mmCIF file of C-alpha atoms in Angstrom:
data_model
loop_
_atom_site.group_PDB
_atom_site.id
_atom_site.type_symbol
_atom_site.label_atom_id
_atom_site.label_comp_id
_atom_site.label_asym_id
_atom_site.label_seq_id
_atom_site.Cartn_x
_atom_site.Cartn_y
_atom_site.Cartn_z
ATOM 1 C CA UNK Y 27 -31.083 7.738 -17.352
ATOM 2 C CA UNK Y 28 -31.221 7.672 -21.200
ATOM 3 C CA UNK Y 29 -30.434 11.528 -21.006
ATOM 4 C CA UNK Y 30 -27.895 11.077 -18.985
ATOM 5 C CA UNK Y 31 -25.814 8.472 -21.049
ATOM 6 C CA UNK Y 32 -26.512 10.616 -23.906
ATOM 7 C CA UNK Y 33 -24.823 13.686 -22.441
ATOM 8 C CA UNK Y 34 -21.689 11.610 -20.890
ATOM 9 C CA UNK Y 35 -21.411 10.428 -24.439
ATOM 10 C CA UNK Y 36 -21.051 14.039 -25.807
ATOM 11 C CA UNK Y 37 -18.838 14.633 -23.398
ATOM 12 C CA UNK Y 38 -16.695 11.668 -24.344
ATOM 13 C CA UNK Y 39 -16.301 13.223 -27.933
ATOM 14 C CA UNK Y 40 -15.293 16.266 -27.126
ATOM 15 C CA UNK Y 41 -12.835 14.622 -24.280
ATOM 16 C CA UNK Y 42 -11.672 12.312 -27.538
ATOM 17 C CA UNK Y 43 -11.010 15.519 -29.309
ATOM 18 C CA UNK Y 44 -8.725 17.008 -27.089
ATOM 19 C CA UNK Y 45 -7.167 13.513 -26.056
ATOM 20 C CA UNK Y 46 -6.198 10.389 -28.343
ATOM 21 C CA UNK Y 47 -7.917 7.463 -27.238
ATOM 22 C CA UNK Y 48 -6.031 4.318 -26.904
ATOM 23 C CA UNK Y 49 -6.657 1.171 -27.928
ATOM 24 C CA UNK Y 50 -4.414 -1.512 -26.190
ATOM 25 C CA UNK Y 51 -6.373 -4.509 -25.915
ATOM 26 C CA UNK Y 52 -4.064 -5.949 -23.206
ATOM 27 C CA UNK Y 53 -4.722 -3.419 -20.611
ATOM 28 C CA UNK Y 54 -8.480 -2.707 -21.876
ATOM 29 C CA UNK Y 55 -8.831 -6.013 -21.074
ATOM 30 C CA UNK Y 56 -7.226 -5.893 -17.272
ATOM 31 C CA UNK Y 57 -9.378 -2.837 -16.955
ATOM 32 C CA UNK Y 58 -12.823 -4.837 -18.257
ATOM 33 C CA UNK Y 59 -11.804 -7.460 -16.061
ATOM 34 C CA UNK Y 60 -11.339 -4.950 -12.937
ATOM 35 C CA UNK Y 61 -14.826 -3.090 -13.573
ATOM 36 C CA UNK Y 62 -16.651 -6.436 -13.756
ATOM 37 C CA UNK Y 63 -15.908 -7.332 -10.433
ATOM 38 C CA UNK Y 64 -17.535 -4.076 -9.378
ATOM 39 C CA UNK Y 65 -20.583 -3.850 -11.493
ATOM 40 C CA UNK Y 66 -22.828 -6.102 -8.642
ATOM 41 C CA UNK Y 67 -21.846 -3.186 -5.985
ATOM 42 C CA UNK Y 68 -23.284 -0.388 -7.575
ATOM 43 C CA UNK Y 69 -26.855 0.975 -6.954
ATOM 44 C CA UNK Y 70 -27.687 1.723 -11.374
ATOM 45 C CA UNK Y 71 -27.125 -0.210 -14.111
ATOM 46 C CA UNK Y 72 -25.511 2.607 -16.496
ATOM 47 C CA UNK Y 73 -23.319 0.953 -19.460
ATOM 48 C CA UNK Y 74 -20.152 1.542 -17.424
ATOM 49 C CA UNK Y 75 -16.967 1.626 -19.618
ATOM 50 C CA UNK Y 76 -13.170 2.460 -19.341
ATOM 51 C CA UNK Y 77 -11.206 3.939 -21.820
ATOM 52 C CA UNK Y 78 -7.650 5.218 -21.812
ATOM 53 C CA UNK Y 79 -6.618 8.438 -23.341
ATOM 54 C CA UNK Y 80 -2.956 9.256 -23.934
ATOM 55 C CA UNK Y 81 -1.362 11.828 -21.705
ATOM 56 C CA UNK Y 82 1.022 12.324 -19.582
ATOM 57 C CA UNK Y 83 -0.483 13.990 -16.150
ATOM 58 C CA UNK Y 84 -1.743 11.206 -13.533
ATOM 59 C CA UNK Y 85 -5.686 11.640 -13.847
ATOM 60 C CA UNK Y 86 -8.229 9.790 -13.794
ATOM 61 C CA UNK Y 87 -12.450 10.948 -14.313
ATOM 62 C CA UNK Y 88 -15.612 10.198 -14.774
ATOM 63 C CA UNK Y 89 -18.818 10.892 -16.877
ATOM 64 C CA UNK Y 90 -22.322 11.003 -16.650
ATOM 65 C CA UNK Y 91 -23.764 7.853 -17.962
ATOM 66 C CA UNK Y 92 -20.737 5.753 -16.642
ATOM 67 C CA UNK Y 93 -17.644 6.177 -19.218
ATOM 68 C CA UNK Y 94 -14.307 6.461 -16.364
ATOM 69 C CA UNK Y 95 -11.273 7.921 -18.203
ATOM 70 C CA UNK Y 96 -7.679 6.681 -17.265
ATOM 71 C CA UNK Y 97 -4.632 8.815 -18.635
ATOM 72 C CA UNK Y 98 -1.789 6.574 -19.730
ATOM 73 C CA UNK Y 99 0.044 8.712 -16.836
ATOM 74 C CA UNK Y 100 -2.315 7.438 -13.899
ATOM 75 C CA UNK Y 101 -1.843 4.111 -15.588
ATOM 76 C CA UNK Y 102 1.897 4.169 -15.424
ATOM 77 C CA UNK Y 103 1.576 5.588 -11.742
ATOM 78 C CA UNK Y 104 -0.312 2.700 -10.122
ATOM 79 C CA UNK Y 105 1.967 -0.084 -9.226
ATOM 80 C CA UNK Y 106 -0.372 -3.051 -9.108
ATOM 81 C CA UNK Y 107 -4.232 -4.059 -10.609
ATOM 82 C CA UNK Y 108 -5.148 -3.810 -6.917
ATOM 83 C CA UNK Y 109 -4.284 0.187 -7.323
ATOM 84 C CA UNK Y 110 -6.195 0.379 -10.617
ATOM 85 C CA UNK Y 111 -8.781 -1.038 -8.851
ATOM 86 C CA UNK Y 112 -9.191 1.752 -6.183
ATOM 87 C CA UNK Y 113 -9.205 4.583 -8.253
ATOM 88 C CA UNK Y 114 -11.700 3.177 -10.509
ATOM 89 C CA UNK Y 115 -14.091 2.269 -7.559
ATOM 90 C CA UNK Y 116 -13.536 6.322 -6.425
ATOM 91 C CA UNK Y 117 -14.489 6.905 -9.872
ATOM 92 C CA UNK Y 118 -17.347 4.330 -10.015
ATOM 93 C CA UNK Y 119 -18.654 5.951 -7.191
ATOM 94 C CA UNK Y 120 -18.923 9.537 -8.803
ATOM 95 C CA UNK Y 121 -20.854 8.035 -11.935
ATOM 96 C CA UNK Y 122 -23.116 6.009 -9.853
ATOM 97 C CA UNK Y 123 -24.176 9.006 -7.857
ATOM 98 C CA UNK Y 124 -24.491 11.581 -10.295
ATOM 99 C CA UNK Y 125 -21.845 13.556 -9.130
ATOM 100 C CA UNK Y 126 -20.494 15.745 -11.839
ATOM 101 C CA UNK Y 127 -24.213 16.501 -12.479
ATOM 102 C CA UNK Y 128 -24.466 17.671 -8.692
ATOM 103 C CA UNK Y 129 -21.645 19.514 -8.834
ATOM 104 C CA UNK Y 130 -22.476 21.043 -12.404
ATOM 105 C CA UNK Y 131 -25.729 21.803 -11.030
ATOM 106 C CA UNK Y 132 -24.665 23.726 -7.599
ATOM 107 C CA UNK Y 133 -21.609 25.558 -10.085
ATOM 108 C CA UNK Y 134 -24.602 26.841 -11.986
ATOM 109 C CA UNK Y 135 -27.054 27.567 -8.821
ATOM 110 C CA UNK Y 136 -30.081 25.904 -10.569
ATOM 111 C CA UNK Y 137 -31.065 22.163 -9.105
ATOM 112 C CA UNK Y 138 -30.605 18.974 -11.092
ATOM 113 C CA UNK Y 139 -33.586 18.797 -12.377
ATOM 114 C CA UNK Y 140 -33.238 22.424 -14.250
ATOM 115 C CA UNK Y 141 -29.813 21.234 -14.851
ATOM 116 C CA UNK Y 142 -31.148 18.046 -17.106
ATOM 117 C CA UNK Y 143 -33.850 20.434 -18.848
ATOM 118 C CA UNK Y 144 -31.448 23.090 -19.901
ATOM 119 C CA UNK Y 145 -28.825 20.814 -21.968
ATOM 120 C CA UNK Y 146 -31.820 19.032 -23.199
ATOM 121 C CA UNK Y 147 -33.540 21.762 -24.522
ATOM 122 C CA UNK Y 148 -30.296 22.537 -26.808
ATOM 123 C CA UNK Y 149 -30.591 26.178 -25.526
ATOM 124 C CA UNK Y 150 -28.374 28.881 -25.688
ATOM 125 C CA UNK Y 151 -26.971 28.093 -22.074
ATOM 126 C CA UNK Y 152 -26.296 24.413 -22.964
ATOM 127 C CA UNK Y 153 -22.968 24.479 -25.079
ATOM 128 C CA UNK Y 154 -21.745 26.728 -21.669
ATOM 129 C CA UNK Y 155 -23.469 23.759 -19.346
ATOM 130 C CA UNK Y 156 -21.786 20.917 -21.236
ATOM 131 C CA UNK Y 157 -18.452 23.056 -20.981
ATOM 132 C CA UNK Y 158 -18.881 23.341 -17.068
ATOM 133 C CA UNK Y 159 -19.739 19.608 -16.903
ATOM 134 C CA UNK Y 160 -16.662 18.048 -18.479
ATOM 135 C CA UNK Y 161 -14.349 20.880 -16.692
ATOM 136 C CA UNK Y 162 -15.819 19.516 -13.436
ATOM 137 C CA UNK Y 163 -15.522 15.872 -14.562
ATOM 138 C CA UNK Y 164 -11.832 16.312 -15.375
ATOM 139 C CA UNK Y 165 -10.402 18.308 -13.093
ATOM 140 C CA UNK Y 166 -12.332 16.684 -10.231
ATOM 141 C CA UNK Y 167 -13.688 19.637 -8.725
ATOM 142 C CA UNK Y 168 -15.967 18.055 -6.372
ATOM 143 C CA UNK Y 169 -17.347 19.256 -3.197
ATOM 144 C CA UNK Y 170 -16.070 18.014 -0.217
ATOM 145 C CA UNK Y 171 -18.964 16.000 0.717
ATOM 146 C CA UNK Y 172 -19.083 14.345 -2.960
ATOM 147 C CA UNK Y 173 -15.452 13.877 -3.083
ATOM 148 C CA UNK Y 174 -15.826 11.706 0.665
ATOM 149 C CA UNK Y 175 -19.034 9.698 -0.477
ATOM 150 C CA UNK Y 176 -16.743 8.846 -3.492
ATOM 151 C CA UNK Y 177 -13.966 7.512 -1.419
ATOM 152 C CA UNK Y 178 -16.019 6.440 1.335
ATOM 153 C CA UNK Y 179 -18.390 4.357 -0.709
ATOM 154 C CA UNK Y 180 -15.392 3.154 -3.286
ATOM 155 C CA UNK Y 181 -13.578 1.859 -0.319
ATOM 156 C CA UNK Y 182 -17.047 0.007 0.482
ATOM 157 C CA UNK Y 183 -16.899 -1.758 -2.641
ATOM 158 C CA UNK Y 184 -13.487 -2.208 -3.249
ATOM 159 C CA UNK Y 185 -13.493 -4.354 -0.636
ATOM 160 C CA UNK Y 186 -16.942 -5.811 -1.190
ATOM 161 C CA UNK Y 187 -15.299 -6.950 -4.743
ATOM 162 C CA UNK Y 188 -12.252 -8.610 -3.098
ATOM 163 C CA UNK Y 189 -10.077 -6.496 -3.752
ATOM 164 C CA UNK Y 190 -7.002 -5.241 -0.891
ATOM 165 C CA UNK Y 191 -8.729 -2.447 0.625
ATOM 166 C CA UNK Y 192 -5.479 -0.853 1.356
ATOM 167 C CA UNK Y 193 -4.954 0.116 -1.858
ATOM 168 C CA UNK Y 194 -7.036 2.828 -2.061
ATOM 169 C CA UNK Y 195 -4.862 4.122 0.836
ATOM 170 C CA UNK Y 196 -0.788 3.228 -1.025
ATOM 171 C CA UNK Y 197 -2.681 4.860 -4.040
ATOM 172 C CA UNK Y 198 -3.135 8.156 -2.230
ATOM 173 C CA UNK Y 199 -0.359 8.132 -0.491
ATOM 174 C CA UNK Y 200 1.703 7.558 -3.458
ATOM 175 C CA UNK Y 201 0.355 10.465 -4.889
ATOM 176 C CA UNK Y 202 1.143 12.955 -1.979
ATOM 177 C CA UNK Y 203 4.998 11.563 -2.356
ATOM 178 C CA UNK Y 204 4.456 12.416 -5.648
ATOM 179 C CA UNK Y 205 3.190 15.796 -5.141
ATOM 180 C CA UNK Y 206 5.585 16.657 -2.444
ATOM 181 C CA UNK Y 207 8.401 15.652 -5.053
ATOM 182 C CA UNK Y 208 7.501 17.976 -7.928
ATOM 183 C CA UNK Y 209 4.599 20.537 -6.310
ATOM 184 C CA UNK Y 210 4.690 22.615 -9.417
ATOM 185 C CA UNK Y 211 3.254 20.277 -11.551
ATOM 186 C CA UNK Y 212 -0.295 21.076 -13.019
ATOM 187 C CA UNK Y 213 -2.174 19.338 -10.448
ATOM 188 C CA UNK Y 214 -4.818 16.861 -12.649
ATOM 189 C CA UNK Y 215 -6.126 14.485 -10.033
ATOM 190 C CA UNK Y 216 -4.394 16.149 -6.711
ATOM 191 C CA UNK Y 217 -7.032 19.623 -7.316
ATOM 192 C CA UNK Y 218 -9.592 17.249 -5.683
ATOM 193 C CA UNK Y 219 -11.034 18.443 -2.589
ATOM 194 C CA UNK Y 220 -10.291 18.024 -0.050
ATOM 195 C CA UNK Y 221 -6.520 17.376 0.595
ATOM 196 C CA UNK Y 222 -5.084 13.766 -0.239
ATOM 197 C CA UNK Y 223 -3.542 13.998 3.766
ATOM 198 C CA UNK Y 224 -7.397 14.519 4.603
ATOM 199 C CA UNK Y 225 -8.488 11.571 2.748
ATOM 200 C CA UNK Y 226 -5.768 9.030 4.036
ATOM 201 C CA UNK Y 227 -7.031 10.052 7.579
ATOM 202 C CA UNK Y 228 -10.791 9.547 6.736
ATOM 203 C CA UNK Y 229 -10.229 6.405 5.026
ATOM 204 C CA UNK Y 230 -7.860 4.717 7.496
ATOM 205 C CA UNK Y 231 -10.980 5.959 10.147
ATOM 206 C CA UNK Y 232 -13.439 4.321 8.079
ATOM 207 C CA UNK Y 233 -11.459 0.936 7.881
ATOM 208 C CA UNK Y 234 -10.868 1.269 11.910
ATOM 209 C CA UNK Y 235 -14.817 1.159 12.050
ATOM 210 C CA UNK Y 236 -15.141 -1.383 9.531
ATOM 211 C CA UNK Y 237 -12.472 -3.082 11.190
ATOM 212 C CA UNK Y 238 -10.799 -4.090 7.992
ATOM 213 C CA UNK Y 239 -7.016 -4.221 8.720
ATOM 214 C CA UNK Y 240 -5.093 -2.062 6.183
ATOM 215 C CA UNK Y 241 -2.212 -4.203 5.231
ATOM 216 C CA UNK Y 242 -0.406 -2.479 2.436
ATOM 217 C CA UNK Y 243 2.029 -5.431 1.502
ATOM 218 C CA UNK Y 244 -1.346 -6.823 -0.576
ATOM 219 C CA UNK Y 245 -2.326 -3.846 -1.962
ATOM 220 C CA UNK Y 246 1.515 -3.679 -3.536
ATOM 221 C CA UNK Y 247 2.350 -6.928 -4.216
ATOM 222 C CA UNK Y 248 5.643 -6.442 -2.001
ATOM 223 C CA UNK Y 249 7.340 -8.900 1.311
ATOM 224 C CA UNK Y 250 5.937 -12.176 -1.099
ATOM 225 C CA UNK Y 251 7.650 -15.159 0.421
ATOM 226 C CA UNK Y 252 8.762 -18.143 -1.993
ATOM 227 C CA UNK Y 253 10.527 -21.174 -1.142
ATOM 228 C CA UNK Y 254 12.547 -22.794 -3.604
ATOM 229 C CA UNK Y 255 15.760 -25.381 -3.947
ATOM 230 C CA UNK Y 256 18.929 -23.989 -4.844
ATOM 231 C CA UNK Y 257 22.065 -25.725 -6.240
ATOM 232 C CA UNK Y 258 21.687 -28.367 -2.987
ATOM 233 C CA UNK Y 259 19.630 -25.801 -0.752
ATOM 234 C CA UNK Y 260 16.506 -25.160 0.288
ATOM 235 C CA UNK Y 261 16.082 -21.226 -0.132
ATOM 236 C CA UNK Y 262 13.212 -19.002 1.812
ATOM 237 C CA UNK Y 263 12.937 -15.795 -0.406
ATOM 238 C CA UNK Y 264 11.145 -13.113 -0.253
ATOM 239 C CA UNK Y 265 10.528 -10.529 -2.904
ATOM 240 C CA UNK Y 266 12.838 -13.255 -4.716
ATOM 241 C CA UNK Y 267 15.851 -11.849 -2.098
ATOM 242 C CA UNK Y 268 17.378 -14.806 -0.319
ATOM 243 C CA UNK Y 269 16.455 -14.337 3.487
ATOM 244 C CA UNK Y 270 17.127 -17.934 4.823
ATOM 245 C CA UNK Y 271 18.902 -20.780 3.275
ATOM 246 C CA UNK Y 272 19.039 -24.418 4.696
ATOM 247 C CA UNK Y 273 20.554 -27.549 3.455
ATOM 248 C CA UNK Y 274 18.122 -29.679 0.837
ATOM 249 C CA UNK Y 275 16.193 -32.048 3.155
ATOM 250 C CA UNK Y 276 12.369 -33.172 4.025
ATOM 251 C CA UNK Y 277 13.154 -31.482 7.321
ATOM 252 C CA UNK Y 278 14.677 -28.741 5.578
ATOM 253 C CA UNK Y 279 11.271 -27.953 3.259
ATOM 254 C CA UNK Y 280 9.053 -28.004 6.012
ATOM 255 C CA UNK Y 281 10.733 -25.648 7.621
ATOM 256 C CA UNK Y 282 10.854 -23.216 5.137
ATOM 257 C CA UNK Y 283 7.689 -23.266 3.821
ATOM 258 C CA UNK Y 284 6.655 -23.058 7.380
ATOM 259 C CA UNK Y 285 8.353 -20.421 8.050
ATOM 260 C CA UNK Y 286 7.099 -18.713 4.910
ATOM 261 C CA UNK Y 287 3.352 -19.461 5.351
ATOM 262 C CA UNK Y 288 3.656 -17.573 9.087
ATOM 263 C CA UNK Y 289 5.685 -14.475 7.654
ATOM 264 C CA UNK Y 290 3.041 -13.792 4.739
ATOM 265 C CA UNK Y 291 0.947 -13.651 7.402
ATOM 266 C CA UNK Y 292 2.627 -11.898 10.230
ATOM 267 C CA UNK Y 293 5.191 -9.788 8.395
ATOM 268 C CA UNK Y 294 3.281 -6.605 7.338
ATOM 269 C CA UNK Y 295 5.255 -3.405 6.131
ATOM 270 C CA UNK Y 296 2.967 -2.068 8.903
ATOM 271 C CA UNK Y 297 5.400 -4.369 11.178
ATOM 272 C CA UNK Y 298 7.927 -2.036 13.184
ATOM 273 C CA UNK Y 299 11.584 -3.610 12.976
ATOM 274 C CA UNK Y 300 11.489 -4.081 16.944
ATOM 275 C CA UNK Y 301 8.851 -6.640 16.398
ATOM 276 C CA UNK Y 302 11.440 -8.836 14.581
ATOM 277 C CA UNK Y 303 13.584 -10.172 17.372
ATOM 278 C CA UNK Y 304 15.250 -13.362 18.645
ATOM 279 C CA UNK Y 305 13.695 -14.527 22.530
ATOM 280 C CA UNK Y 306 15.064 -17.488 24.181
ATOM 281 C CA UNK Y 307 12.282 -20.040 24.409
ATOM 282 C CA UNK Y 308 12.926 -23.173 27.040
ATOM 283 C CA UNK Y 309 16.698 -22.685 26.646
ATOM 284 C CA UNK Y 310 16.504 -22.279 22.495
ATOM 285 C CA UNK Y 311 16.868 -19.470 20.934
ATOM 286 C CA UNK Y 312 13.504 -18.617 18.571
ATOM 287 C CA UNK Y 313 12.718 -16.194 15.779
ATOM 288 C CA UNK Y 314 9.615 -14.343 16.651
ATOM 289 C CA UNK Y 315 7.595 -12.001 14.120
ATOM 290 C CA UNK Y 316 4.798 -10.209 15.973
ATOM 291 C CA UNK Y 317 3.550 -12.631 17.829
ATOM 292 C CA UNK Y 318 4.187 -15.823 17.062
ATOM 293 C CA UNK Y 319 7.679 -17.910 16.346
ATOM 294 C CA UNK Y 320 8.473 -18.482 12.703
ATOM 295 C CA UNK Y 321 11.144 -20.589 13.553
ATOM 296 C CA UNK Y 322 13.538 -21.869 16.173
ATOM 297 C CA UNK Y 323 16.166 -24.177 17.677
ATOM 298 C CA UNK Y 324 17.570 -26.720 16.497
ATOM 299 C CA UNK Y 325 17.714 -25.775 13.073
ATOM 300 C CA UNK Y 326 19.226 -28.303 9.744
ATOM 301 C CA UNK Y 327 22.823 -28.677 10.296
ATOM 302 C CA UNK Y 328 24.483 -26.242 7.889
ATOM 303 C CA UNK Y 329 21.535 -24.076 8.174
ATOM 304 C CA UNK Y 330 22.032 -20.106 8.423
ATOM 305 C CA UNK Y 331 21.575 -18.740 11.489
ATOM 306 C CA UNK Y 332 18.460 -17.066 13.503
ATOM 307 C CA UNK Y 333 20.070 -14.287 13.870
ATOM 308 C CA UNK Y 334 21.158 -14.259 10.207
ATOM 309 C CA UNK Y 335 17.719 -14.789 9.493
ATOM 310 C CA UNK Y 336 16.264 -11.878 11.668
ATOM 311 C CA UNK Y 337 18.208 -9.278 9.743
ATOM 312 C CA UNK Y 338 17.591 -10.482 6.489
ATOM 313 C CA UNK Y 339 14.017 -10.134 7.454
ATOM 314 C CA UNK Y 340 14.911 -6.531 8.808
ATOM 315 C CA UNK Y 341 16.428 -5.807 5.713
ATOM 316 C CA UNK Y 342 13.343 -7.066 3.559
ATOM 317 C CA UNK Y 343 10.911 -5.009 5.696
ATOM 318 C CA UNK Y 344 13.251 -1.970 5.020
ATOM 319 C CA UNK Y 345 13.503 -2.494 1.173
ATOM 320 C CA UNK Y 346 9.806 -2.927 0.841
ATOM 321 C CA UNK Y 347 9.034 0.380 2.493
ATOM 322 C CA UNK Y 348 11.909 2.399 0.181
ATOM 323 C CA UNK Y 349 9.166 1.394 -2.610
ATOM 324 C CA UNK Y 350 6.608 2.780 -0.772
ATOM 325 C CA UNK Y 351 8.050 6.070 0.946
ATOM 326 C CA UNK Y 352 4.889 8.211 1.031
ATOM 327 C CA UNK Y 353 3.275 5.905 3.731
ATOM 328 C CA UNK Y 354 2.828 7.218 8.008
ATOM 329 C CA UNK Y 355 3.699 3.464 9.390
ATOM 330 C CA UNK Y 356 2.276 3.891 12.838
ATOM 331 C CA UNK Y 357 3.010 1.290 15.572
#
């Protein structure tokens, strides 16, 4: 292991030559924070580190010994810490297990073992090793297998952490919007193997055995309801949009919040807009989300209408998912 954190730290100077390193002690600190959560979930205790390196393409690697690189690109890409999160377990993964030694290794077509002795032997072939090993570790140029394991297993401890597990999904499909939006870009993170599409699917499989719902609105911090009073009203908000308003009163607050407790729950931006609807319950009309009423009559006097209500929601659910285009919402 000692040889191994030795190499990754070569590697990291030469990566420092080629990239400036930053030092922002905000976000170094979000990004400590983040990895500590994850260091009980892995199988060795390497001295795992982030740093951040300044440039622009949407990247984000690993080295032996346990330093993960973030490019101030991926870093501007993710939307939430949640997001952060998931590509740093993914890349968590590939330092726990060695893999840009495997991969080094099977590029060379020696084993791991012959692999360790070469660069440590300072021979003539280990300047072209070291070379082959931070090319691999950059450009993530993993084998298929190592490249599931890493999302398989980050997914495992994402969620092991507390962390959304969807987020490791809105991450990936973020970047295959973004790849379908300017496909001549030089690649960075989207050369991985196999295709993002590929990795959704396998992912969203893995969750269906896990049976861990993928709800996306966590992972993104979006459809956040809020109550609040308002110049005489009682306002339900969501995304801080207005969606129901109701005059100030007791009554009126209990209402909203709830009506706000049930849609953090039920509305999802997995929700299809059909499952928003107004039934007629014993002779009232009721607002139903999914499967349960979030409200019904008789409202507040002076308070806006179920109906009103329903296609503010509509129009919430709608909004949410323009901020998240890349997603497959599948009902």
């Amino acid at each position: 292991m000692k040889k191994e954190i030795a190499l990754g730290e070569k590697v990291a100077a030469d990566v420092e030559k080629q990239w400036e390193r930053v030092a922002d002690p905000a976000l170094s600190a979000r990004l400590s924070m983040l990895l500590g959560r994850f260091l009980p979930h892995l199988s060795r205790p390497l001295p795992y580190e982030v740093r951040i390196v300044r440039e622009k393409m949407v990247n984000a690697f690993s080295l032996p010994g346990g330093i993960v690189y973030f490019t101030t690109g991926m870093l501007d890409f993710l939307r939430t810490d949640a997001e952060m999160a998931a590509i740093l377990a993914h890349e968590l993964i590939h330092a726990d297990r060695r893999h840009v030694m495997i991969q080094t290794a099977r590029a060379s077509k020696i084993n791991l073992a012959a692999l360790v002795l070469m660069i440590a032997s300072q021979g003539s072939a280990g300047p072209m090793i070291l070379t082959n090993l931070a090319q691999v570790a950059v450009t993530n140029s993993y084998g298929r297998d190592l490249e599931r394991e890493a999302d398989k297993e980050g997914f495992r401890i994402l969620l092991e952490a507390g962390f959304p597990p969807a987020a490791m999904v809105t991450s990936l499909e973020a970047m295959i919007y973004d790849q379908l939006k300017r496909p001549y870009v030089d690649p960075g993170v989207f050369m991985t193997h196999p295709e993002l599409s590929e990795r959704v699917a396998y992912i969203l499989q893995t969750a269906r055995e896990k049976n861990v719902p993928i709800r996306r609105k966590k992972a993104l911090n979006l459809l956040r309801p809020s109550v609040e009073s308002r110049e005489g009203k009682t306002v339900l908000l969501l995304d801080g949009d207005p969606v129901w308003s109701l005059p100030e009163s007791g009554e009126s607050r209990a209402a909203a919040v709830n009506a706000a407790e049930k849609i953090d729950d039920l509305l999802q931006m997995e929700t299809a807009p059909y499952e928003i609807q107004i039934i007629s319950l014993d002779g009232k009309n009721a607002l139903r989300v999914g499967p349960s009423i979030i409200a019904r009559e008789p409202l507040p006097k002076g308070a806006g209408t179920l109906e009103s209500f329903r296609e503010s929601l509509v129009q919430s659910l709608g909004e949410a998912r323009n901020k998240h285009p890349g997603a497959k919402y599948l009902h």
